[in-house]
PDB file of C-alpha atoms in Angstrom:
ATOM      1  CA  MET A  26      -2.267   7.556 -18.324  1.00  0.00           C
ATOM      2  CA  THR A  27      -3.614   4.488 -17.719  1.00  0.00           C
ATOM      3  CA  THR A  28      -6.007   3.937 -14.996  1.00  0.00           C
ATOM      4  CA  ILE A  29      -7.528   1.541 -13.659  1.00  0.00           C
ATOM      5  CA  ARG A  30     -12.005   2.093 -12.961  1.00  0.00           C
ATOM      6  CA  ILE A  31     -14.000  -0.207 -10.417  1.00  0.00           C
ATOM      7  CA  ASP A  32     -17.276   1.241 -10.632  1.00  0.00           C
ATOM      8  CA  HIS A  33     -20.000   0.203  -8.109  1.00  0.00           C
ATOM      9  CA  VAL A  34     -18.676  -3.295  -8.264  1.00  0.00           C
ATOM     10  CA  SER A  35     -20.322  -6.313  -4.983  1.00  0.00           C
ATOM     11  CA  ARG A  36     -18.966  -9.685  -5.591  1.00  0.00           C
ATOM     12  CA  TRP A  37     -20.220 -12.478  -3.839  1.00  0.00           C
ATOM     13  CA  PHE A  38     -19.945 -16.029  -3.782  1.00  0.00           C
ATOM     14  CA  GLY A  39     -22.735 -17.657  -2.598  1.00  0.00           C
ATOM     15  CA  ASN A  40     -24.076 -16.225   0.461  1.00  0.00           C
ATOM     16  CA  VAL A  41     -20.958 -14.140   1.261  1.00  0.00           C
ATOM     17  CA  VAL A  42     -20.722 -11.092  -0.341  1.00  0.00           C
ATOM     18  CA  ALA A  43     -16.203 -10.806  -0.552  1.00  0.00           C
ATOM     19  CA  VAL A  44     -16.748  -7.026  -2.118  1.00  0.00           C
ATOM     20  CA  ASN A  45     -19.642  -4.913  -1.154  1.00  0.00           C
ATOM     21  CA  ASP A  46     -20.260  -1.567  -3.592  1.00  0.00           C
ATOM     22  CA  VAL A  47     -16.937  -0.479  -4.229  1.00  0.00           C
ATOM     23  CA  THR A  48     -16.104   2.089  -6.380  1.00  0.00           C
ATOM     24  CA  MET A  49     -12.392   3.720  -6.861  1.00  0.00           C
ATOM     25  CA  ASP A  50      -9.446   5.091  -9.618  1.00  0.00           C
ATOM     26  CA  ILE A  51      -6.203   3.158  -9.522  1.00  0.00           C
ATOM     27  CA  GLY A  52      -4.032   5.614 -11.554  1.00  0.00           C
ATOM     28  CA  PRO A  53       0.100   6.243 -12.591  1.00  0.00           C
ATOM     29  CA  GLY A  54       2.036   5.884  -9.335  1.00  0.00           C
ATOM     30  CA  VAL A  55       2.383   2.964  -6.322  1.00  0.00           C
ATOM     31  CA  THR A  56      -0.801   2.707  -4.549  1.00  0.00           C
ATOM     32  CA  GLY A  57      -0.664   0.755  -1.324  1.00  0.00           C
ATOM     33  CA  LEU A  58      -4.506  -1.847  -1.342  1.00  0.00           C
ATOM     34  CA  LEU A  59      -5.156  -2.084   2.506  1.00  0.00           C
ATOM     35  CA  GLY A  60      -7.833  -3.835   4.771  1.00  0.00           C
ATOM     36  CA  PRO A  61      -7.540  -7.090   6.911  1.00  0.00           C
ATOM     37  CA  ASN A  62      -7.396 -10.321   6.563  1.00  0.00           C
ATOM     38  CA  GLY A  63     -11.294 -11.387   4.363  1.00  0.00           C
ATOM     39  CA  ALA A  64     -11.664  -7.407   3.607  1.00  0.00           C
ATOM     40  CA  GLY A  65     -11.972  -8.335   0.146  1.00  0.00           C
ATOM     41  CA  LYS A  66      -8.305  -7.303  -1.457  1.00  0.00           C
ATOM     42  CA  SER A  67      -7.659 -10.316  -3.018  1.00  0.00           C
ATOM     43  CA  THR A  68     -11.165 -10.484  -4.757  1.00  0.00           C
ATOM     44  CA  LEU A  69     -10.788  -6.910  -5.806  1.00  0.00           C
ATOM     45  CA  ILE A  70      -6.781  -7.564  -7.204  1.00  0.00           C
ATOM     46  CA  ASN A  71      -8.807 -10.810  -9.043  1.00  0.00           C
ATOM     47  CA  MET A  72     -11.301  -8.430 -10.559  1.00  0.00           C
ATOM     48  CA  MET A  73      -8.460  -6.409 -11.717  1.00  0.00           C
ATOM     49  CA  GLY A  74      -6.880  -8.779 -13.315  1.00  0.00           C
ATOM     50  CA  GLY A  75      -9.256 -10.282 -15.221  1.00  0.00           C
ATOM     51  CA  PHE A  76      -9.279 -13.504 -13.320  1.00  0.00           C
ATOM     52  CA  LEU A  77     -12.874 -13.202 -11.631  1.00  0.00           C
ATOM     53  CA  ALA A  78     -15.707 -11.476 -13.096  1.00  0.00           C
ATOM     54  CA  PRO A  79     -17.619  -8.576 -10.952  1.00  0.00           C
ATOM     55  CA  SER A  80     -21.372  -9.587  -9.850  1.00  0.00           C
ATOM     56  CA  THR A  81     -22.682  -6.194 -10.554  1.00  0.00           C
ATOM     57  CA  GLY A  82     -20.630  -3.417 -11.114  1.00  0.00           C
ATOM     58  CA  SER A  83     -18.230  -2.534 -13.807  1.00  0.00           C
ATOM     59  CA  VAL A  84     -14.079  -2.759 -13.971  1.00  0.00           C
ATOM     60  CA  THR A  85     -12.028  -1.428 -16.901  1.00  0.00           C
ATOM     61  CA  LEU A  86      -8.912  -0.188 -18.011  1.00  0.00           C
ATOM     62  CA  ASP A  87      -8.873   2.868 -20.088  1.00  0.00           C
ATOM     63  CA  GLY A  88     -12.288   3.006 -20.235  1.00  0.00           C
ATOM     64  CA  ALA A  89     -12.248  -0.752 -21.833  1.00  0.00           C
ATOM     65  CA  ALA A  90     -13.736  -3.782 -19.799  1.00  0.00           C
ATOM     66  CA  ILE A  91     -11.212  -6.229 -18.182  1.00  0.00           C
ATOM     67  CA  TRP A  92     -13.481  -9.625 -18.134  1.00  0.00           C
ATOM     68  CA  ARG A  93     -12.762 -11.800 -21.062  1.00  0.00           C
ATOM     69  CA  ASN A  94     -11.166  -9.209 -22.989  1.00  0.00           C
ATOM     70  CA  GLU A  95      -7.741 -10.401 -24.245  1.00  0.00           C
ATOM     71  CA  GLN A  96      -6.040  -7.390 -25.263  1.00  0.00           C
ATOM     72  CA  VAL A  97      -6.182  -5.760 -21.976  1.00  0.00           C
ATOM     73  CA  TYR A  98      -3.418  -8.621 -20.735  1.00  0.00           C
ATOM     74  CA  ARG A  99      -1.244  -7.035 -22.863  1.00  0.00           C
ATOM     75  CA  GLU A 100      -1.137  -3.809 -20.503  1.00  0.00           C
ATOM     76  CA  ILE A 101      -1.441  -5.942 -17.502  1.00  0.00           C
ATOM     77  CA  GLY A 102       1.089  -8.217 -15.585  1.00  0.00           C
ATOM     78  CA  VAL A 103       0.026  -9.472 -12.317  1.00  0.00           C
ATOM     79  CA  VAL A 104       1.653 -11.340  -9.323  1.00  0.00           C
ATOM     80  CA  PRO A 105      -0.720 -13.410  -6.740  1.00  0.00           C
ATOM     81  CA  GLU A 106      -0.343 -13.962  -3.634  1.00  0.00           C
ATOM     82  CA  ARG A 107      -1.150 -17.671  -4.696  1.00  0.00           C
ATOM     83  CA  GLU A 108       1.968 -20.430  -5.140  1.00  0.00           C
ATOM     84  CA  ALA A 109       0.197 -22.204  -8.054  1.00  0.00           C
ATOM     85  CA  MET A 110       3.370 -23.123 -10.456  1.00  0.00           C
ATOM     86  CA  TYR A 111       5.084 -25.393 -12.419  1.00  0.00           C
ATOM     87  CA  ASP A 112       7.335 -26.770 -10.194  1.00  0.00           C
ATOM     88  CA  PHE A 113       9.092 -28.982 -12.657  1.00  0.00           C
ATOM     89  CA  LEU A 114      10.041 -26.126 -15.065  1.00  0.00           C
ATOM     90  CA  THR A 115      13.371 -24.372 -14.387  1.00  0.00           C
ATOM     91  CA  GLY A 116      12.964 -20.175 -13.341  1.00  0.00           C
ATOM     92  CA  ARG A 117      13.949 -19.148 -16.470  1.00  0.00           C
ATOM     93  CA  GLU A 118      11.846 -21.609 -18.371  1.00  0.00           C
ATOM     94  CA  PHE A 119       8.827 -20.672 -16.186  1.00  0.00           C
ATOM     95  CA  VAL A 120       9.712 -16.864 -17.382  1.00  0.00           C
ATOM     96  CA  LEU A 121      10.255 -17.622 -20.884  1.00  0.00           C
ATOM     97  CA  ALA A 122       6.201 -19.948 -21.038  1.00  0.00           C
ATOM     98  CA  ASN A 123       4.766 -16.191 -20.250  1.00  0.00           C
ATOM     99  CA  ALA A 124       6.472 -14.665 -23.048  1.00  0.00           C
ATOM    100  CA  GLU A 125       5.927 -17.078 -25.429  1.00  0.00           C
ATOM    101  CA  LEU A 126       2.437 -16.883 -24.151  1.00  0.00           C
ATOM    102  CA  HIS A 127       2.369 -13.159 -25.056  1.00  0.00           C
ATOM    103  CA  GLY A 128       3.997 -13.438 -28.457  1.00  0.00           C
ATOM    104  CA  LEU A 129       6.843 -11.479 -27.847  1.00  0.00           C
ATOM    105  CA  PRO A 130       9.117 -11.007 -30.956  1.00  0.00           C
ATOM    106  CA  ASP A 131      12.065 -12.291 -28.974  1.00  0.00           C
ATOM    107  CA  ALA A 132      10.845 -13.844 -26.107  1.00  0.00           C
ATOM    108  CA  GLY A 133      14.233 -15.246 -24.504  1.00  0.00           C
ATOM    109  CA  GLU A 134      15.156 -12.002 -24.309  1.00  0.00           C
ATOM    110  CA  ALA A 135      12.252 -10.655 -22.571  1.00  0.00           C
ATOM    111  CA  ALA A 136      12.712 -13.298 -20.355  1.00  0.00           C
ATOM    112  CA  ARG A 137      16.530 -12.761 -19.896  1.00  0.00           C
ATOM    113  CA  ARG A 138      16.180  -8.571 -19.227  1.00  0.00           C
ATOM    114  CA  ALA A 139      13.031 -10.189 -16.122  1.00  0.00           C
ATOM    115  CA  LEU A 140      14.795 -12.321 -14.906  1.00  0.00           C
ATOM    116  CA  ALA A 141      17.785  -9.557 -14.406  1.00  0.00           C
ATOM    117  CA  THR A 142      15.448  -6.886 -13.522  1.00  0.00           C
ATOM    118  CA  VAL A 143      14.256  -8.652  -9.945  1.00  0.00           C
ATOM    119  CA  GLU A 144      18.198 -10.620  -9.919  1.00  0.00           C
ATOM    120  CA  MET A 145      17.257 -13.778  -9.933  1.00  0.00           C
ATOM    121  CA  GLU A 146      19.799 -14.988 -13.263  1.00  0.00           C
ATOM    122  CA  TYR A 147      22.087 -16.960 -10.266  1.00  0.00           C
ATOM    123  CA  ALA A 148      19.018 -19.653  -9.772  1.00  0.00           C
ATOM    124  CA  GLN A 149      17.565 -19.143 -13.363  1.00  0.00           C
ATOM    125  CA  ASP A 150      18.642 -22.683 -14.455  1.00  0.00           C
ATOM    126  CA  ARG A 151      17.129 -24.923 -10.672  1.00  0.00           C
ATOM    127  CA  LYS A 152      13.967 -26.177 -10.900  1.00  0.00           C
ATOM    128  CA  VAL A 153      11.014 -23.933  -8.950  1.00  0.00           C
ATOM    129  CA  SER A 154      10.873 -27.082  -6.657  1.00  0.00           C
ATOM    130  CA  THR A 155      13.483 -26.003  -4.835  1.00  0.00           C
ATOM    131  CA  TYR A 156      13.206 -22.366  -4.636  1.00  0.00           C
ATOM    132  CA  SER A 157      12.359 -20.412  -0.946  1.00  0.00           C
ATOM    133  CA  LYS A 158       9.278 -18.463  -0.809  1.00  0.00           C
ATOM    134  CA  GLY A 159      10.719 -14.916  -1.616  1.00  0.00           C
ATOM    135  CA  MET A 160      12.290 -16.570  -5.063  1.00  0.00           C
ATOM    136  CA  ARG A 161       9.171 -17.680  -5.876  1.00  0.00           C
ATOM    137  CA  GLN A 162       8.130 -14.463  -5.010  1.00  0.00           C
ATOM    138  CA  ARG A 163      10.939 -12.763  -7.133  1.00  0.00           C
ATOM    139  CA  VAL A 164      10.224 -15.460 -10.310  1.00  0.00           C
ATOM    140  CA  LYS A 165       6.400 -14.570 -10.295  1.00  0.00           C
ATOM    141  CA  MET A 166       7.531 -10.992 -10.393  1.00  0.00           C
ATOM    142  CA  ALA A 167       9.475 -11.232 -13.951  1.00  0.00           C
ATOM    143  CA  SER A 168       6.940 -13.697 -15.164  1.00  0.00           C
ATOM    144  CA  ALA A 169       4.464 -10.592 -14.786  1.00  0.00           C
ATOM    145  CA  LEU A 170       6.974  -7.471 -16.277  1.00  0.00           C
ATOM    146  CA  VAL A 171       8.096 -10.085 -18.803  1.00  0.00           C
ATOM    147  CA  HIS A 172       6.074  -8.016 -21.175  1.00  0.00           C
ATOM    148  CA  ASP A 173       6.840  -4.561 -20.292  1.00  0.00           C
ATOM    149  CA  PRO A 174       3.226  -3.949 -18.798  1.00  0.00           C
ATOM    150  CA  SER A 175       1.378  -0.151 -18.066  1.00  0.00           C
ATOM    151  CA  VAL A 176      -0.408  -1.999 -14.902  1.00  0.00           C
ATOM    152  CA  LEU A 177       1.111  -3.799 -12.118  1.00  0.00           C
ATOM    153  CA  LEU A 178      -1.029  -6.018  -9.836  1.00  0.00           C
ATOM    154  CA  LEU A 179       1.081  -7.786  -6.680  1.00  0.00           C
ATOM    155  CA  ASP A 180      -0.883  -9.560  -3.794  1.00  0.00           C
ATOM    156  CA  GLU A 181       1.048  -9.428  -1.031  1.00  0.00           C
ATOM    157  CA  PRO A 182       4.298  -9.259  -3.140  1.00  0.00           C
ATOM    158  CA  PHE A 183       6.459  -8.897  -0.142  1.00  0.00           C
ATOM    159  CA  ASN A 184       5.814 -12.734   1.385  1.00  0.00           C
ATOM    160  CA  GLY A 185       8.813 -14.435   2.369  1.00  0.00           C
ATOM    161  CA  MET A 186      11.401 -12.531   1.248  1.00  0.00           C
ATOM    162  CA  ASP A 187      14.452 -11.468   3.239  1.00  0.00           C
ATOM    163  CA  PRO A 188      15.556  -7.744   3.772  1.00  0.00           C
ATOM    164  CA  ARG A 189      17.747  -6.742   1.090  1.00  0.00           C
ATOM    165  CA  GLN A 190      15.278  -8.690  -0.847  1.00  0.00           C
ATOM    166  CA  ARG A 191      12.384  -6.442   0.071  1.00  0.00           C
ATOM    167  CA  MET A 192      14.248  -3.245  -0.050  1.00  0.00           C
ATOM    168  CA  GLN A 193      15.088  -4.680  -4.079  1.00  0.00           C
ATOM    169  CA  LEU A 194      11.512  -4.687  -4.396  1.00  0.00           C
ATOM    170  CA  MET A 195      10.773  -2.055  -2.866  1.00  0.00           C
ATOM    171  CA  GLU A 196      13.328  -0.028  -4.871  1.00  0.00           C
ATOM    172  CA  LEU A 197      11.810  -1.643  -8.288  1.00  0.00           C
ATOM    173  CA  LEU A 198       8.338  -0.362  -7.622  1.00  0.00           C
ATOM    174  CA  ARG A 199       9.011   2.854  -6.960  1.00  0.00           C
ATOM    175  CA  ARG A 200      11.526   3.303 -10.026  1.00  0.00           C
ATOM    176  CA  MET A 201       7.927   1.969 -12.081  1.00  0.00           C
ATOM    177  CA  GLY A 202       5.747   4.318  -9.872  1.00  0.00           C
ATOM    178  CA  ALA A 203       8.014   6.750 -11.063  1.00  0.00           C
ATOM    179  CA  GLU A 204       8.037   5.967 -14.454  1.00  0.00           C
ATOM    180  CA  GLY A 205       4.294   6.374 -14.757  1.00  0.00           C
ATOM    181  CA  ARG A 206       3.225   3.102 -14.544  1.00  0.00           C
ATOM    182  CA  THR A 207      -0.165   2.406 -12.598  1.00  0.00           C
ATOM    183  CA  VAL A 208       1.504   0.059  -9.800  1.00  0.00           C
ATOM    184  CA  LEU A 209      -0.943  -1.480  -7.008  1.00  0.00           C
ATOM    185  CA  PHE A 210      -0.264  -3.755  -4.121  1.00  0.00           C
ATOM    186  CA  SER A 211      -1.508  -5.339  -0.671  1.00  0.00           C
ATOM    187  CA  SER A 212       0.356  -5.400   2.075  1.00  0.00           C
ATOM    188  CA  HIS A 213       0.104  -6.374   5.513  1.00  0.00           C
ATOM    189  CA  ILE A 214       3.223  -4.512   6.695  1.00  0.00           C
ATOM    190  CA  LEU A 215       1.647  -1.146   7.153  1.00  0.00           C
ATOM    191  CA  GLU A 216       5.558   0.247   7.424  1.00  0.00           C
ATOM    192  CA  GLU A 217       6.258  -1.286   4.044  1.00  0.00           C
ATOM    193  CA  VAL A 218       2.587   0.648   2.410  1.00  0.00           C
ATOM    194  CA  GLU A 219       3.846   3.807   4.567  1.00  0.00           C
ATOM    195  CA  GLN A 220       7.335   4.062   3.566  1.00  0.00           C
ATOM    196  CA  LEU A 221       6.463   2.767  -0.610  1.00  0.00           C
ATOM    197  CA  ALA A 222       2.423   3.783  -1.314  1.00  0.00           C
ATOM    198  CA  SER A 223       2.209   7.545  -2.355  1.00  0.00           C
ATOM    199  CA  HIS A 224      -1.989   6.907  -2.176  1.00  0.00           C
ATOM    200  CA  ILE A 225      -3.445   3.657  -0.517  1.00  0.00           C
ATOM    201  CA  GLU A 226      -6.807   2.620  -0.960  1.00  0.00           C
ATOM    202  CA  VAL A 227      -8.732   1.353   2.566  1.00  0.00           C
ATOM    203  CA  VAL A 228     -11.330  -1.819   2.632  1.00  0.00           C
ATOM    204  CA  VAL A 229     -13.078  -3.414   5.032  1.00  0.00           C
ATOM    205  CA  ALA A 230     -15.249  -5.589   5.534  1.00  0.00           C
ATOM    206  CA  GLY A 231     -15.655  -5.354   1.679  1.00  0.00           C
ATOM    207  CA  ARG A 232     -16.420  -2.001   1.414  1.00  0.00           C
ATOM    208  CA  HIS A 233     -14.160   0.939   0.313  1.00  0.00           C
ATOM    209  CA  ALA A 234     -13.297   2.657   3.776  1.00  0.00           C
ATOM    210  CA  ALA A 235     -11.036   5.229   2.811  1.00  0.00           C
ATOM    211  CA  SER A 236      -8.906   6.636  -0.413  1.00  0.00           C
ATOM    212  CA  GLY A 237      -6.317   9.526  -0.614  1.00  0.00           C
ATOM    213  CA  ASP A 238      -2.727  10.269   0.732  1.00  0.00           C
ATOM    214  CA  PHE A 239      -3.178   9.031   4.726  1.00  0.00           C
ATOM    215  CA  ARG A 240      -2.098  12.458   6.574  1.00  0.00           C
ATOM    216  CA  ARG A 241      -4.582  13.898   5.187  1.00  0.00           C
ATOM    217  CA  ILE A 242      -7.391  10.991   5.945  1.00  0.00           C
ATOM    218  CA  ARG A 243      -5.723  11.523   9.175  1.00  0.00           C
ATOM    219  CA  ARG A 244      -6.678  15.046   8.953  1.00  0.00           C
ATOM    220  CA  LEU A 245     -10.539  14.465   7.955  1.00  0.00           C
ATOM    221  CA  MET A 246     -11.516  12.509  10.784  1.00  0.00           C
ATOM    222  CA  THR A 247     -12.236  15.234  13.383  1.00  0.00           C
ATOM    223  CA  ASP A 248     -14.461  12.902  15.334  1.00  0.00           C
ATOM    224  CA  ARG A 249     -11.006  11.584  17.095  1.00  0.00           C
ATOM    225  CA  PRO A 250      -8.788  14.075  18.461  1.00  0.00           C
ATOM    226  CA  HIS A 251      -4.984  14.818  17.101  1.00  0.00           C
ATOM    227  CA  ARG A 252      -2.424  13.313  19.642  1.00  0.00           C
ATOM    228  CA  TYR A 253       0.933  15.360  19.945  1.00  0.00           C
ATOM    229  CA  LEU A 254       4.538  14.618  21.817  1.00  0.00           C
ATOM    230  CA  VAL A 255       5.450  18.291  23.011  1.00  0.00           C
ATOM    231  CA  ARG A 256       8.377  19.070  24.872  1.00  0.00           C
ATOM    232  CA  SER A 257       9.263  22.799  25.973  1.00  0.00           C
ATOM    233  CA  SER A 258      11.380  24.951  28.290  1.00  0.00           C
ATOM    234  CA  ASP A 259       8.278  24.685  31.170  1.00  0.00           C
ATOM    235  CA  ASP A 260       6.485  21.894  30.239  1.00  0.00           C
ATOM    236  CA  ARG A 261       3.928  23.324  33.143  1.00  0.00           C
ATOM    237  CA  ALA A 262       3.315  26.975  32.208  1.00  0.00           C
ATOM    238  CA  LEU A 263       2.736  25.716  28.478  1.00  0.00           C
ATOM    239  CA  ALA A 264       0.125  23.352  29.718  1.00  0.00           C
ATOM    240  CA  ALA A 265      -1.786  25.241  31.527  1.00  0.00           C
ATOM    241  CA  ALA A 266      -1.546  28.053  28.956  1.00  0.00           C
ATOM    242  CA  LEU A 267      -2.955  25.221  26.520  1.00  0.00           C
ATOM    243  CA  ILE A 268      -5.794  23.272  28.458  1.00  0.00           C
ATOM    244  CA  ALA A 269      -7.707  26.822  28.631  1.00  0.00           C
ATOM    245  CA  ASP A 270      -7.439  27.365  24.483  1.00  0.00           C
ATOM    246  CA  PRO A 271     -10.245  25.292  22.958  1.00  0.00           C
ATOM    247  CA  SER A 272      -8.354  23.155  20.583  1.00  0.00           C
ATOM    248  CA  THR A 273      -7.096  20.949  23.307  1.00  0.00           C
ATOM    249  CA  ALA A 274      -9.127  18.690  24.813  1.00  0.00           C
ATOM    250  CA  GLY A 275      -6.227  16.993  27.147  1.00  0.00           C
ATOM    251  CA  ILE A 276      -3.135  17.036  28.187  1.00  0.00           C
ATOM    252  CA  GLU A 277      -1.151  14.390  29.947  1.00  0.00           C
ATOM    253  CA  LEU A 278       2.392  15.396  31.497  1.00  0.00           C
ATOM    254  CA  ASP A 279       4.807  12.062  30.708  1.00  0.00           C
ATOM    255  CA  TRP A 280       7.442  11.842  32.982  1.00  0.00           C
ATOM    256  CA  SER A 281       9.056   8.853  31.422  1.00  0.00           C
ATOM    257  CA  GLU A 282       9.885  10.889  28.080  1.00  0.00           C
ATOM    258  CA  ARG A 283       9.566  14.426  30.187  1.00  0.00           C
ATOM    259  CA  ALA A 284       7.145  15.855  27.591  1.00  0.00           C
ATOM    260  CA  LEU A 285       3.333  16.803  27.331  1.00  0.00           C
ATOM    261  CA  ARG A 286       0.911  14.539  25.293  1.00  0.00           C
ATOM    262  CA  VAL A 287      -1.325  16.830  23.579  1.00  0.00           C
ATOM    263  CA  GLN A 288      -4.600  15.995  22.133  1.00  0.00           C
ATOM    264  CA  ALA A 289      -6.076  18.604  20.032  1.00  0.00           C
ATOM    265  CA  ILE A 290      -9.298  18.213  18.534  1.00  0.00           C
ATOM    266  CA  ASP A 291      -9.564  21.134  16.209  1.00  0.00           C
ATOM    267  CA  PHE A 292      -6.385  20.640  14.388  1.00  0.00           C
ATOM    268  CA  ALA A 293      -5.861  23.891  12.437  1.00  0.00           C
ATOM    269  CA  ARG A 294      -6.571  25.964  15.366  1.00  0.00           C
ATOM    270  CA  PHE A 295      -4.351  24.022  17.569  1.00  0.00           C
ATOM    271  CA  THR A 296      -1.348  24.566  14.965  1.00  0.00           C
ATOM    272  CA  GLU A 297      -2.072  27.814  14.600  1.00  0.00           C
ATOM    273  CA  GLN A 298      -2.605  28.494  18.258  1.00  0.00           C
ATOM    274  CA  LEU A 299       0.501  26.512  19.696  1.00  0.00           C
ATOM    275  CA  PRO A 300       3.430  28.609  18.570  1.00  0.00           C
ATOM    276  CA  ARG A 301       1.297  31.707  19.892  1.00  0.00           C
ATOM    277  CA  ILE A 302       0.794  30.558  22.885  1.00  0.00           C
ATOM    278  CA  ALA A 303       4.391  29.305  23.478  1.00  0.00           C
ATOM    279  CA  ARG A 304       6.046  32.935  22.279  1.00  0.00           C
ATOM    280  CA  GLU A 305       3.365  34.974  24.742  1.00  0.00           C
ATOM    281  CA  HIS A 306       4.538  32.907  27.306  1.00  0.00           C
ATOM    282  CA  GLY A 307       8.034  32.980  26.677  1.00  0.00           C
ATOM    283  CA  ILE A 308       8.461  29.071  26.359  1.00  0.00           C
ATOM    284  CA  ARG A 309      10.884  27.504  24.028  1.00  0.00           C
ATOM    285  CA  LEU A 310       9.209  24.850  21.597  1.00  0.00           C
ATOM    286  CA  LEU A 311      11.387  21.969  22.181  1.00  0.00           C
ATOM    287  CA  THR A 312       9.615  19.214  20.063  1.00  0.00           C
ATOM    288  CA  VAL A 313       6.523  19.288  18.917  1.00  0.00           C
ATOM    289  CA  SER A 314       5.884  15.336  16.988  1.00  0.00           C
ATOM    290  CA  PRO A 315       2.355  13.767  15.700  1.00  0.00           C
ATOM    291  CA  SER A 316       2.018  10.356  17.571  1.00  0.00           C
ATOM    292  CA  ASP A 317      -0.825   9.286  15.362  1.00  0.00           C
ATOM    293  CA  GLU A 318      -0.354  10.595  12.466  1.00  0.00           C
ATOM    294  CA  SER A 319       1.527   7.003  11.244  1.00  0.00           C
ATOM    295  CA  LEU A 320      -0.438   4.587   8.456  1.00  0.00           C
ATOM    296  CA  GLU A 321      -0.698   2.550  11.572  1.00  0.00           C
ATOM    297  CA  SER A 322      -2.614   4.956  13.638  1.00  0.00           C
ATOM    298  CA  VAL A 323      -4.527   5.697  10.402  1.00  0.00           C
ATOM    299  CA  PHE A 324      -5.476   2.423   9.614  1.00  0.00           C
ATOM    300  CA  SER A 325      -6.740   1.043  13.009  1.00  0.00           C
ATOM    301  CA  TYR A 326      -8.900   4.090  13.586  1.00  0.00           C
ATOM    302  CA  LEU A 327     -10.741   2.831  10.304  1.00  0.00           C
ATOM    303  CA  VAL A 328     -10.555  -0.788  10.688  1.00  0.00           C
ATOM    304  CA  THR A 329     -12.406  -0.043  14.750  1.00  0.00           C
ATOM    305  CA  ALA A 330     -14.896   2.487  13.625  1.00  0.00           C
TER     306      ALA A 330
END
C-alpha cells in the first residue's frame, strides 16, 4: 500500500508563496488534484516527484523522504506538463534511454512494453520533433511507465489528446488504480476528473481546500442550499406542501422544464420528508434529481468560498 504523505508543506519562490501549509495523503487508487490556474498544483506534483524541495514540512513515500533520495525513483513515474523533451531522438530511443537510466536488466523489452501500453508502436521510429502534442503526451507516459512504478504522478496528462486518446488513457489509469497503484493526476477538465477519480484533493491559492469524494464534500457544505429538480403529478400542490417544511428554503416553478427547482437547507431532513409529503398528499414523484452535486458545482463553491 504505497502512500505519499505531504505533511505541513509550504513552498515559496522569493516573496511568492506557491504552497501554504498543505497536509494530505495520496494512497492507492486514482486521485484527482484540482485547483484554479496558479493554485499550486504543479508545485505539489514537483515536490511529490522529487524535483523540488519543500521550503518547510516534509514529503515522504512510505515514510522515506523523497527529496534527494534516489531510491524512491524506482517506485515513482512522473509525467510533467512541460514539453522539455529530446526532440532529436525517436520515440523508442526516448523511452529506451529512461529504461537504461533505471538500470533495467532488459531495457529494450521494457521500452517495447511501455510503448505498446500507450499504443505508440506505430510511431516509435519517428523523431519526437515530428509528434503532435497528444503523441508527445503518450510517449512521456511510456517513459514514466517503463520501470513499472507503483506511483504515477501526472500533471495535466490529457492536454492535446484527441477523444480516442483520452479514452485510452482514462482506461489505463483506471486499470492501474484497480491494480492497487497510487495514481495522482491534475486536470482542468472537470468532466474527466468526475469520470476517473474516486477521490479528489482541491487546492485554492496554495492552500488545501477539500479532500474526499466530491459528493460527500458537497453534503458537508451546510452553508449552501442543496438544489434539486423535482417533477411530480401535481407540482403546485407539492410546492405548497414542501415550502411549509423547515428543510426547504425556496421553490421556483420552472415552466420550461415543467418542474420545481427546490433549495433544501437540511439535506438529511429533505430526503426523508420529500417522499413522506408526496405520499400523504397523494402526489406521484416522477423525477428527483440533484442539480448541484456535480464536481463542477462543488469546485465552483470551493473556489468562490
